[in-house]
XYZ file of C-alpha atoms in Angstrom:
586
model
C -15.180 -15.463 -8.260
C -13.382 -18.772 -7.888
C -12.298 -18.911 -4.273
C -9.995 -21.162 -2.339
C -12.203 -22.307 0.513
C -10.822 -21.545 3.911
C -10.802 -23.366 7.173
C -13.696 -22.455 9.485
C -13.791 -18.830 10.570
C -12.004 -17.902 13.749
C -13.820 -17.987 17.046
C -13.879 -14.202 17.039
C -15.478 -14.103 13.602
C -18.113 -16.654 14.594
C -18.883 -14.690 17.722
C -19.308 -11.542 15.685
C -21.596 -13.186 13.175
C -23.775 -14.580 15.932
C -23.818 -11.513 18.151
C -26.079 -9.439 15.955
C -23.882 -6.596 14.801
C -26.763 -5.583 12.531
C -28.214 -3.314 15.237
C -26.932 -0.050 13.737
C -26.785 1.587 10.301
C -23.773 -0.469 9.181
C -22.960 -4.122 9.780
C -19.314 -5.083 10.195
C -18.537 -8.197 8.155
C -15.289 -10.010 9.078
C -13.332 -11.164 6.037
C -11.869 -14.603 5.413
C -8.248 -13.680 6.035
C -7.839 -14.692 9.680
C -5.602 -17.622 8.709
C -3.604 -15.750 6.062
C -1.195 -13.583 8.032
C -0.492 -11.415 11.049
C -2.244 -8.271 9.806
C -4.429 -7.195 6.902
C -5.140 -3.778 5.381
C -8.094 -2.828 3.179
C -7.312 -1.416 -0.251
C -10.461 -1.397 -2.373
C -13.892 -2.949 -2.998
C -15.645 -4.051 -6.192
C -19.288 -3.848 -7.245
C -20.096 -7.252 -5.744
C -18.662 -6.347 -2.355
C -15.417 -8.310 -2.673
C -12.610 -6.560 -0.804
C -9.105 -6.197 -2.208
C -6.629 -6.217 0.652
C -3.002 -6.594 1.648
C -1.772 -9.212 4.124
C 1.430 -8.496 6.000
C 3.665 -11.318 7.271
C 1.809 -14.244 5.739
C 1.655 -17.377 7.872
C 3.689 -20.524 7.188
C 6.268 -19.155 4.757
C 7.955 -21.799 2.590
C 11.502 -22.723 3.595
C 14.060 -23.468 0.878
C 16.074 -26.224 2.543
C 18.587 -26.243 -0.323
C 19.894 -22.843 0.832
C 20.276 -23.658 4.538
C 23.523 -25.711 4.432
C 22.822 -27.177 7.872
C 25.863 -29.476 7.667
C 28.128 -26.434 7.801
C 26.038 -24.285 10.134
C 26.329 -25.876 13.554
C 24.707 -22.997 15.432
C 21.574 -23.066 13.305
C 21.408 -26.849 13.317
C 21.676 -26.993 17.118
C 18.827 -24.481 17.491
C 16.399 -26.782 15.677
C 14.421 -29.509 17.387
C 14.686 -31.872 14.396
C 17.500 -30.808 12.039
C 17.557 -34.127 10.200
C 13.852 -33.804 9.437
C 14.432 -30.270 8.195
C 17.091 -31.537 5.770
C 14.427 -33.834 4.327
C 11.894 -31.034 4.022
C 9.824 -32.047 7.055
C 9.628 -28.903 9.162
C 7.828 -28.656 12.490
C 5.937 -25.570 13.589
C 8.694 -24.580 16.013
C 11.471 -25.107 13.490
C 9.627 -23.116 10.837
C 9.433 -20.153 13.193
C 13.169 -20.444 13.972
C 14.109 -20.690 10.294
C 11.883 -17.757 9.390
C 13.690 -15.582 11.937
C 17.027 -16.769 10.558
C 15.987 -15.857 7.006
C 14.817 -12.406 8.114
C 18.139 -11.779 9.842
C 19.842 -12.314 6.477
C 17.410 -10.286 4.367
C 19.241 -8.545 1.552
C 22.112 -11.050 1.535
C 22.026 -12.681 -1.935
C 23.309 -15.992 -0.528
C 20.142 -16.512 1.524
C 16.489 -17.145 0.762
C 14.488 -13.938 0.340
C 10.857 -13.680 1.480
C 8.403 -10.888 0.752
C 6.483 -8.998 3.434
C 3.185 -8.449 1.630
C 0.650 -10.553 -0.264
C -2.593 -9.559 -1.965
C -6.028 -11.152 -1.641
C -9.495 -10.615 -3.041
C -11.874 -11.776 -0.344
C -15.293 -11.739 1.282
C -16.696 -13.487 4.364
C -16.669 -16.908 2.684
C -13.334 -17.288 0.939
C -10.409 -15.629 -0.738
C -8.411 -15.618 -3.939
C -4.717 -14.747 -3.976
C -3.433 -11.834 -6.044
C 0.054 -13.126 -6.795
C 1.572 -10.312 -8.858
C 4.716 -11.552 -10.586
C 5.476 -14.443 -8.260
C 6.729 -17.606 -9.960
C 6.965 -21.336 -9.305
C 10.091 -22.493 -7.452
C 10.882 -26.174 -7.910
C 12.951 -26.327 -4.707
C 9.910 -25.528 -2.578
C 7.333 -26.999 -4.978
C 5.241 -23.856 -5.076
C 5.289 -20.111 -5.496
C 8.513 -18.562 -4.256
C 6.786 -16.077 -1.925
C 9.826 -13.871 -2.588
C 7.772 -11.005 -4.017
C 6.049 -8.088 -2.342
C 2.562 -7.750 -3.828
C 0.862 -4.434 -3.085
C -2.736 -4.368 -4.379
C -4.054 -0.882 -5.074
C -7.540 -0.787 -6.586
C -10.335 -2.803 -8.156
C -13.144 -1.673 -10.443
C -16.832 -2.572 -10.266
C -16.301 -5.659 -12.438
C -13.474 -7.139 -10.387
C -10.473 -6.047 -12.472
C -7.684 -5.329 -9.987
C -4.460 -3.362 -10.302
C -1.439 -3.200 -8.088
C 2.314 -3.379 -7.877
C 4.775 -6.196 -7.460
C 8.461 -6.844 -7.244
C 10.009 -9.453 -9.494
C 10.605 -12.874 -7.928
C 14.093 -13.873 -6.869
C 15.734 -16.659 -8.833
C 18.997 -18.567 -8.417
C 22.230 -18.391 -10.347
C 25.232 -20.612 -9.640
C 28.748 -19.215 -9.771
C 32.138 -20.822 -9.195
C 34.648 -18.269 -7.968
C 38.405 -18.103 -8.463
C 38.931 -20.294 -5.383
C 36.843 -22.975 -7.109
C 34.039 -22.569 -4.562
C 30.517 -22.695 -5.931
C 27.957 -20.232 -4.602
C 24.253 -19.901 -5.270
C 23.112 -16.286 -5.514
C 19.573 -14.935 -5.549
C 18.778 -12.021 -7.850
C 15.691 -10.324 -9.277
C 15.055 -8.422 -12.510
C 13.184 -5.354 -11.220
C 12.142 -3.776 -7.949
C 8.672 -2.421 -8.751
C 6.271 -2.857 -11.652
C 2.559 -2.257 -11.993
C 0.189 -5.015 -13.063
C -3.428 -5.587 -14.034
C -5.142 -8.746 -12.755
C -7.804 -9.570 -15.352
C -9.377 -12.889 -16.376
C -6.738 -14.907 -14.554
C -3.853 -12.960 -16.100
C -1.285 -10.753 -14.380
C -0.605 -8.190 -17.112
C 2.672 -6.261 -16.623
C 2.748 -2.518 -17.253
C 6.224 -2.165 -18.708
C 7.638 1.378 -18.597
C 9.324 3.134 -21.504
C 12.643 3.201 -19.625
C 13.601 -0.333 -18.568
C 17.269 -0.068 -17.575
C 17.638 -2.102 -14.369
C 13.979 -3.025 -14.854
C 12.642 0.521 -14.852
C 9.815 1.570 -12.575
C 6.036 1.590 -12.857
C 3.040 1.555 -10.536
C -0.665 0.987 -11.134
C -2.800 2.894 -8.625
C -6.350 3.104 -10.003
C -8.615 1.514 -12.617
C -11.889 2.668 -14.167
C -14.808 0.476 -15.174
C -13.942 1.009 -18.852
C -10.350 -0.114 -18.196
C -8.290 3.021 -17.981
C -5.414 2.316 -15.570
C -3.771 5.198 -13.693
C -0.272 5.187 -12.302
C 3.290 6.216 -12.986
C 6.159 4.991 -15.145
C 9.808 5.758 -15.811
C 10.610 7.601 -19.047
C 14.306 8.369 -18.562
C 17.264 7.098 -16.540
C 20.230 8.818 -14.972
C 23.578 8.820 -16.785
C 25.118 7.108 -13.769
C 23.267 3.938 -14.778
C 25.518 3.592 -17.832
C 28.607 3.849 -15.642
C 27.244 1.160 -13.321
C 26.654 -1.169 -16.266
C 30.166 -0.556 -17.592
C 31.640 -1.326 -14.178
C 29.682 -4.568 -13.929
C 31.038 -5.689 -17.281
C 34.616 -4.863 -16.238
C 36.156 -7.941 -14.576
C 38.589 -5.904 -12.488
C 36.042 -3.405 -11.197
C 33.330 -6.004 -10.639
C 35.405 -8.375 -8.544
C 34.946 -12.109 -8.198
C 31.181 -12.074 -8.604
C 28.836 -12.921 -11.475
C 27.855 -10.101 -13.822
C 24.161 -10.811 -13.203
C 24.616 -10.280 -9.460
C 26.458 -7.008 -10.027
C 23.705 -5.733 -12.305
C 21.024 -6.850 -9.852
C 22.754 -5.054 -6.983
C 23.085 -1.897 -9.101
C 19.322 -1.444 -9.363
C 18.014 1.557 -7.406
C 16.327 0.330 -4.259
C 12.700 0.904 -3.392
C 12.328 2.964 -0.221
C 9.478 4.350 1.826
C 10.203 7.983 2.682
C 9.782 8.929 6.308
C 10.068 12.643 5.694
C 8.462 15.091 3.343
C 10.664 18.004 4.306
C 13.094 20.180 2.467
C 13.769 21.280 -1.061
C 13.751 18.482 -3.685
C 17.171 17.626 -5.050
C 18.401 15.341 -7.770
C 18.573 12.348 -5.417
C 15.340 12.823 -3.489
C 12.883 14.584 -5.780
C 10.529 11.632 -6.044
C 10.366 11.297 -2.273
C 8.186 14.391 -2.117
C 5.316 12.836 -4.038
C 3.587 11.684 -0.892
C 3.457 8.497 1.125
C 4.575 6.256 -1.728
C 7.352 3.782 -1.959
C 9.611 5.509 -4.454
C 12.839 5.090 -6.328
C 14.136 8.376 -4.923
C 14.572 10.164 -8.219
C 16.645 7.414 -9.846
C 14.313 7.645 -12.840
C 12.389 10.480 -14.411
C 8.837 9.374 -13.585
C 5.630 10.627 -15.153
C 1.927 10.157 -14.476
C 0.735 7.496 -16.895
C -2.575 6.228 -18.255
C -2.793 2.808 -19.869
C -5.811 1.578 -21.876
C -6.502 -2.137 -21.469
C -8.972 -4.412 -23.252
C -10.918 -7.302 -21.706
C -8.277 -9.787 -22.880
C -5.536 -7.955 -21.017
C -3.922 -6.336 -24.038
C -2.370 -2.914 -23.500
C -3.951 -0.906 -26.317
C -2.395 2.463 -25.596
C -0.524 4.486 -23.009
C 0.257 8.138 -22.479
C 2.283 10.151 -20.020
C 1.702 13.657 -18.667
C 4.324 16.357 -18.481
C 5.039 18.681 -15.594
C 2.965 21.880 -15.192
C 6.164 23.947 -15.279
C 9.403 23.999 -17.266
C 12.535 23.323 -15.197
C 15.527 25.522 -15.875
C 18.088 24.185 -18.328
C 20.761 23.758 -15.658
C 18.369 22.068 -13.195
C 19.367 18.402 -12.905
C 16.553 17.396 -10.538
C 14.304 14.615 -11.819
C 10.956 16.199 -10.978
C 7.967 13.900 -11.219
C 4.225 13.416 -11.127
C 1.958 10.418 -10.796
C -1.686 9.483 -11.144
C -3.607 7.798 -8.336
C -7.040 7.321 -9.892
C -8.948 7.681 -13.152
C -12.646 7.807 -14.037
C -14.613 6.587 -17.046
C -14.066 9.970 -18.719
C -10.327 9.339 -18.832
C -9.631 12.125 -16.312
C -6.962 11.176 -13.793
C -5.904 12.699 -10.476
C -2.850 12.435 -8.284
C 0.141 14.613 -7.471
C 2.731 16.623 -9.346
C 5.721 18.765 -8.669
C 4.789 22.373 -9.414
C 6.010 25.897 -8.731
C 4.931 27.581 -5.509
C 2.597 30.392 -6.679
C 4.540 33.198 -4.989
C 7.999 31.979 -5.966
C 8.393 30.082 -9.219
C 11.812 28.667 -8.316
C 10.407 26.941 -5.229
C 9.129 23.503 -6.272
C 6.736 21.559 -4.099
C 4.236 18.717 -4.572
C 0.565 19.545 -5.141
C -2.635 17.726 -5.956
C -3.105 17.522 -9.710
C -5.689 16.690 -12.360
C -4.469 15.040 -15.572
C -6.770 15.545 -18.555
C -6.319 15.690 -22.321
C -2.569 16.442 -22.435
C -2.552 18.815 -19.467
C -1.453 18.725 -15.842
C -3.459 21.082 -13.620
C -2.222 21.691 -10.052
C -5.021 22.122 -7.490
C -5.041 22.605 -3.733
C -2.383 25.282 -4.185
C -4.339 28.249 -2.851
C -2.685 28.156 0.587
C 0.206 30.412 1.550
C 2.808 29.142 3.994
C 5.556 30.397 6.258
C 9.191 29.824 5.367
C 9.348 27.241 8.157
C 6.471 25.218 6.699
C 7.903 25.388 3.196
C 11.303 24.236 4.416
C 9.858 21.257 6.259
C 7.113 20.073 3.914
C 7.584 18.933 0.360
C 4.017 17.600 0.038
C 1.451 20.413 0.298
C -1.627 18.722 -1.182
C -2.672 15.486 -2.887
C -5.660 14.237 -4.875
C -6.659 10.694 -3.983
C -9.733 9.801 -6.065
C -12.220 11.000 -8.690
C -15.743 9.773 -9.447
C -17.566 9.705 -12.781
C -19.121 13.122 -12.085
C -15.603 14.612 -12.040
C -15.701 15.219 -8.292
C -12.154 15.017 -6.930
C -11.164 14.371 -3.332
C -7.882 14.680 -1.485
C -6.258 16.735 1.228
C -4.295 19.965 1.672
C -1.817 21.043 4.329
C -3.299 23.944 6.301
C -2.214 25.977 9.301
C -4.761 25.719 12.136
C -3.996 27.892 15.152
C -0.353 27.813 14.145
C -0.175 24.029 13.738
C 0.180 22.125 10.462
C -2.847 19.949 9.715
C -4.045 18.129 6.600
C -7.687 18.878 5.734
C -9.695 16.829 3.266
C -11.275 18.548 0.288
C -13.877 18.016 -2.427
C -13.020 19.657 -5.744
C -15.547 20.011 -8.580
C -13.444 19.790 -11.721
C -16.247 20.972 -14.015
C -16.996 24.039 -11.887
C -13.375 24.521 -10.750
C -14.529 24.947 -7.134
C -12.780 23.718 -3.992
C -14.509 23.085 -0.641
C -13.124 21.980 2.713
C -15.888 20.275 4.734
C -15.886 20.322 8.523
C -14.333 17.168 9.971
C -13.940 15.841 13.536
C -12.831 19.192 15.006
C -10.885 22.245 13.759
C -7.466 20.921 14.796
C -7.994 17.428 13.388
C -5.877 16.226 10.468
C -8.089 14.420 7.957
C -7.597 12.549 4.687
C -10.261 11.629 2.122
C -9.518 8.307 0.434
C -12.428 7.490 -1.890
C -15.654 8.865 -3.373
C -18.447 7.047 -5.194
C -20.807 8.432 -7.830
C -23.407 9.212 -5.146
C -20.974 11.709 -3.612
C -20.213 9.629 -0.518
C -16.665 10.303 0.676
C -14.756 8.024 3.048
C -11.470 8.531 4.844
C -10.017 9.035 8.296
C -8.988 11.759 10.697
C -7.661 12.498 14.144
C -10.151 12.186 16.991
C -8.131 13.503 19.919
C -7.061 17.081 20.389
C -3.984 16.626 22.565
C -0.851 18.440 21.453
C 2.485 16.755 21.905
C 4.981 14.346 20.446
C 2.768 11.250 20.301
C 0.742 10.310 17.239
C -2.925 11.190 17.706
C -5.542 8.461 17.322
C -7.536 8.308 14.108
C -11.043 7.085 13.259
C -12.749 6.336 9.966
C -15.401 8.712 8.628
C -18.051 9.018 5.941
C -19.097 12.347 4.450
C -22.113 12.933 2.183
C -21.259 15.671 -0.271
C -24.951 16.214 -1.047
C -26.343 16.888 2.427
C -22.918 17.900 3.839
C -23.194 15.415 6.709
C -19.950 14.203 8.321
C -20.064 11.113 10.581
C -17.639 8.956 12.532
C -18.169 5.427 11.211
C -17.621 4.035 14.707
C -20.870 5.768 15.705
C -22.759 3.931 12.955
C -21.967 0.355 14.001
C -23.192 -1.693 16.935
C -22.187 -0.611 20.429
C -20.886 -4.112 21.184
C -18.565 -4.266 18.190
C -15.033 -5.290 19.245
C -13.586 -3.266 16.369
C -12.366 0.319 16.194
C -12.538 1.565 12.611
C -9.357 3.556 11.965
C -9.504 3.985 8.178
C -12.265 3.887 5.576
C -10.337 3.004 2.441
C -12.936 2.596 -0.314
C -16.674 2.721 -1.021
C -18.624 1.158 -3.894
C -21.851 2.268 -5.557
C -23.923 0.187 -3.109
C -22.445 2.109 -0.194
C -20.399 -0.870 1.013
C -17.112 0.207 2.578
C -13.719 -1.489 2.712
C -12.185 -0.421 6.007
C -9.218 -1.073 8.248
C -9.874 -1.688 11.937
C -8.139 -2.630 15.153
C -9.254 -5.202 17.696
C -7.758 -6.966 20.682
C -6.466 -10.498 20.205
C -3.602 -12.783 21.151
C -0.272 -11.962 19.541
C 0.629 -14.593 16.956
C 3.878 -15.958 15.606
C 4.659 -16.561 11.941
C 2.862 -19.913 11.931
C -0.277 -18.427 13.472
C 0.232 -19.791 16.986
C -0.430 -17.570 20.045
C 2.626 -16.151 21.781
C 2.905 -16.936 25.499
C 4.607 -15.036 28.300
C 6.877 -16.618 30.917
C 3.817 -17.661 32.930
C 2.244 -19.433 29.974
C -0.416 -16.782 29.378
C -1.264 -15.453 25.947
C 0.256 -12.077 25.086
C -2.515 -9.743 23.914
C -2.194 -6.983 21.318
C -4.218 -4.503 19.283
C -4.129 -6.045 15.811
C -4.937 -4.467 12.445
C -7.473 -6.195 10.208
C -9.411 -5.418 7.038
C -13.218 -5.522 7.342
C -16.249 -4.702 5.228
C -19.120 -2.422 6.258
C -22.520 -3.176 4.761
C -25.390 -0.641 5.029
C -28.430 -1.878 6.965
C -31.691 -0.839 5.278
C -33.815 1.018 7.799
C -31.121 0.766 10.472
C -30.898 3.273 13.312
C -27.845 4.677 15.048
C -27.278 2.910 18.368
C -27.161 4.999 21.535
C -23.788 3.994 22.974
C -23.624 6.719 25.615
C -23.803 4.132 28.393
C -21.391 1.693 26.737
C -18.080 2.282 28.515
C -16.406 -0.585 26.624
C -16.875 1.199 23.316
C -15.566 4.485 24.718
C -12.488 2.739 26.119
C -11.963 0.826 22.879
C -11.961 3.959 20.725
C -9.562 5.635 23.146
C -7.432 2.594 23.911
C -3.678 2.533 23.627
C -2.459 1.138 20.317
C 0.755 0.545 18.441
C 0.118 3.516 16.167
C 3.419 2.949 14.421
C 1.517 0.197 12.605
C -0.552 2.804 10.815
C 2.614 3.711 8.974
C 2.319 0.301 7.373
C -0.927 1.441 5.810
C 1.271 3.402 3.451
C 1.502 0.124 1.436
C -1.976 1.020 0.350
C -0.765 4.505 -0.543
C -2.440 7.690 0.472
C -3.415 8.014 -3.168
C -5.674 5.074 -3.956
C -9.108 4.313 -5.156
C -11.781 1.646 -5.423
């Protein structure tokens, strides 16, 4: 691929490359994203070993000086070390950090610059290429606006990537009744899937486009089937909102475009999967997705793309049940992955087997024109059903129609997710042993050789704190389950917490933690009051490469590795891995 060459690798990366991490069965390869942002998360890996990843809080965000109005903002101006330079577009490292904080404090206010949290990259150890989604050139900063959130999802063997992006913000000027001119920032849609192919960012436009509609691309096959979700119907309340925006008295002294932009349903990340779906929250129960909370009627969707980026065809899949006529809930389903046979997998609302009026979310296979719930063999207590909307999910499918995912199970009275392998041709479901009986585990990808990767809990304590997780690999042929941390060198500074994807060469895109200095938004180390660097456990995407003839290291005497795998960590950060989605694929 054509890569933007990076500055030299970080000192840590150079140390790793020279320290001989090849003494094991997998080599950890640092990726060229150290100077891109605070954290990175693995999403997928192609046939050449290039890793698709997400960067959170990208370094050196552009500052739109035209929106600062420093002449009328004395407090902000006085906080800067060189306000006159800032007015001329010359911004020091310190002032950029101050202005970034100021912009974040005003996030969501249409009078202020808006910056996205996430960027996409396709990368290896040598360089990286940005996945820009729907970002656009902004003349006031002489570059991309960086106002979009780009969430890469998957890449096929040939390097065709799919993902999701917001629309960029753009400016509109408006003179109000007091003859004061304001500049507002608005965007056209909040989430749309795209295909990155041959230098193009192909939008996947849904059938229902009021307020921009909603679509996501989650998986892509080698023969260019794209799996995801799209809106097919809107709520009647949308029409009322549009009427109000076009009514001068109801709208108020604001531009129509701003009113319409503010009327769009917001994208949210659900923190809970509990309770009975209702007309406002039905879509929340489709797993760890960012959703539009039932604002649209969303359906699992397959798009067929050609090599030139043309959308040749698309089809949606209906629910596996028929809602009652007086039921106003917008139930939904969505696809997370698709294979070369055109069979997709994901999740769908479906009836609980013992009570058809109780609707919950289950793993699903989408084939021909059918939606088949799977992972629905469990029976639950009333308490579990009240507090869990998501009962199972399918995350990936290989070209042998082997499906992986996870199901909520009760283990010694406690709710745990357990990963599964489902043979679609034989209609058989198996739950392999994982780290220990009470561990919650999730399978995230499977290749055609039957190698499954994912992550699970590695500590058995019971309490309120989140239990630590490690990455695993499972061979569906010899039924061998292994902690990936046991397969790398004993002196590796990384702890592998998620295995996100695996290609046909057995290379793995993974997410790891390691100890480093905390950094600010310009990439400079943070210092405490004594001038010492503040250390943290940071999240970073890495690649694991199999070592031919390698042997598992005996780390029994390596206390550093034991402490590293059991070290304290800001586990709240793992919630950010939801930007990859629990339902994703190579």
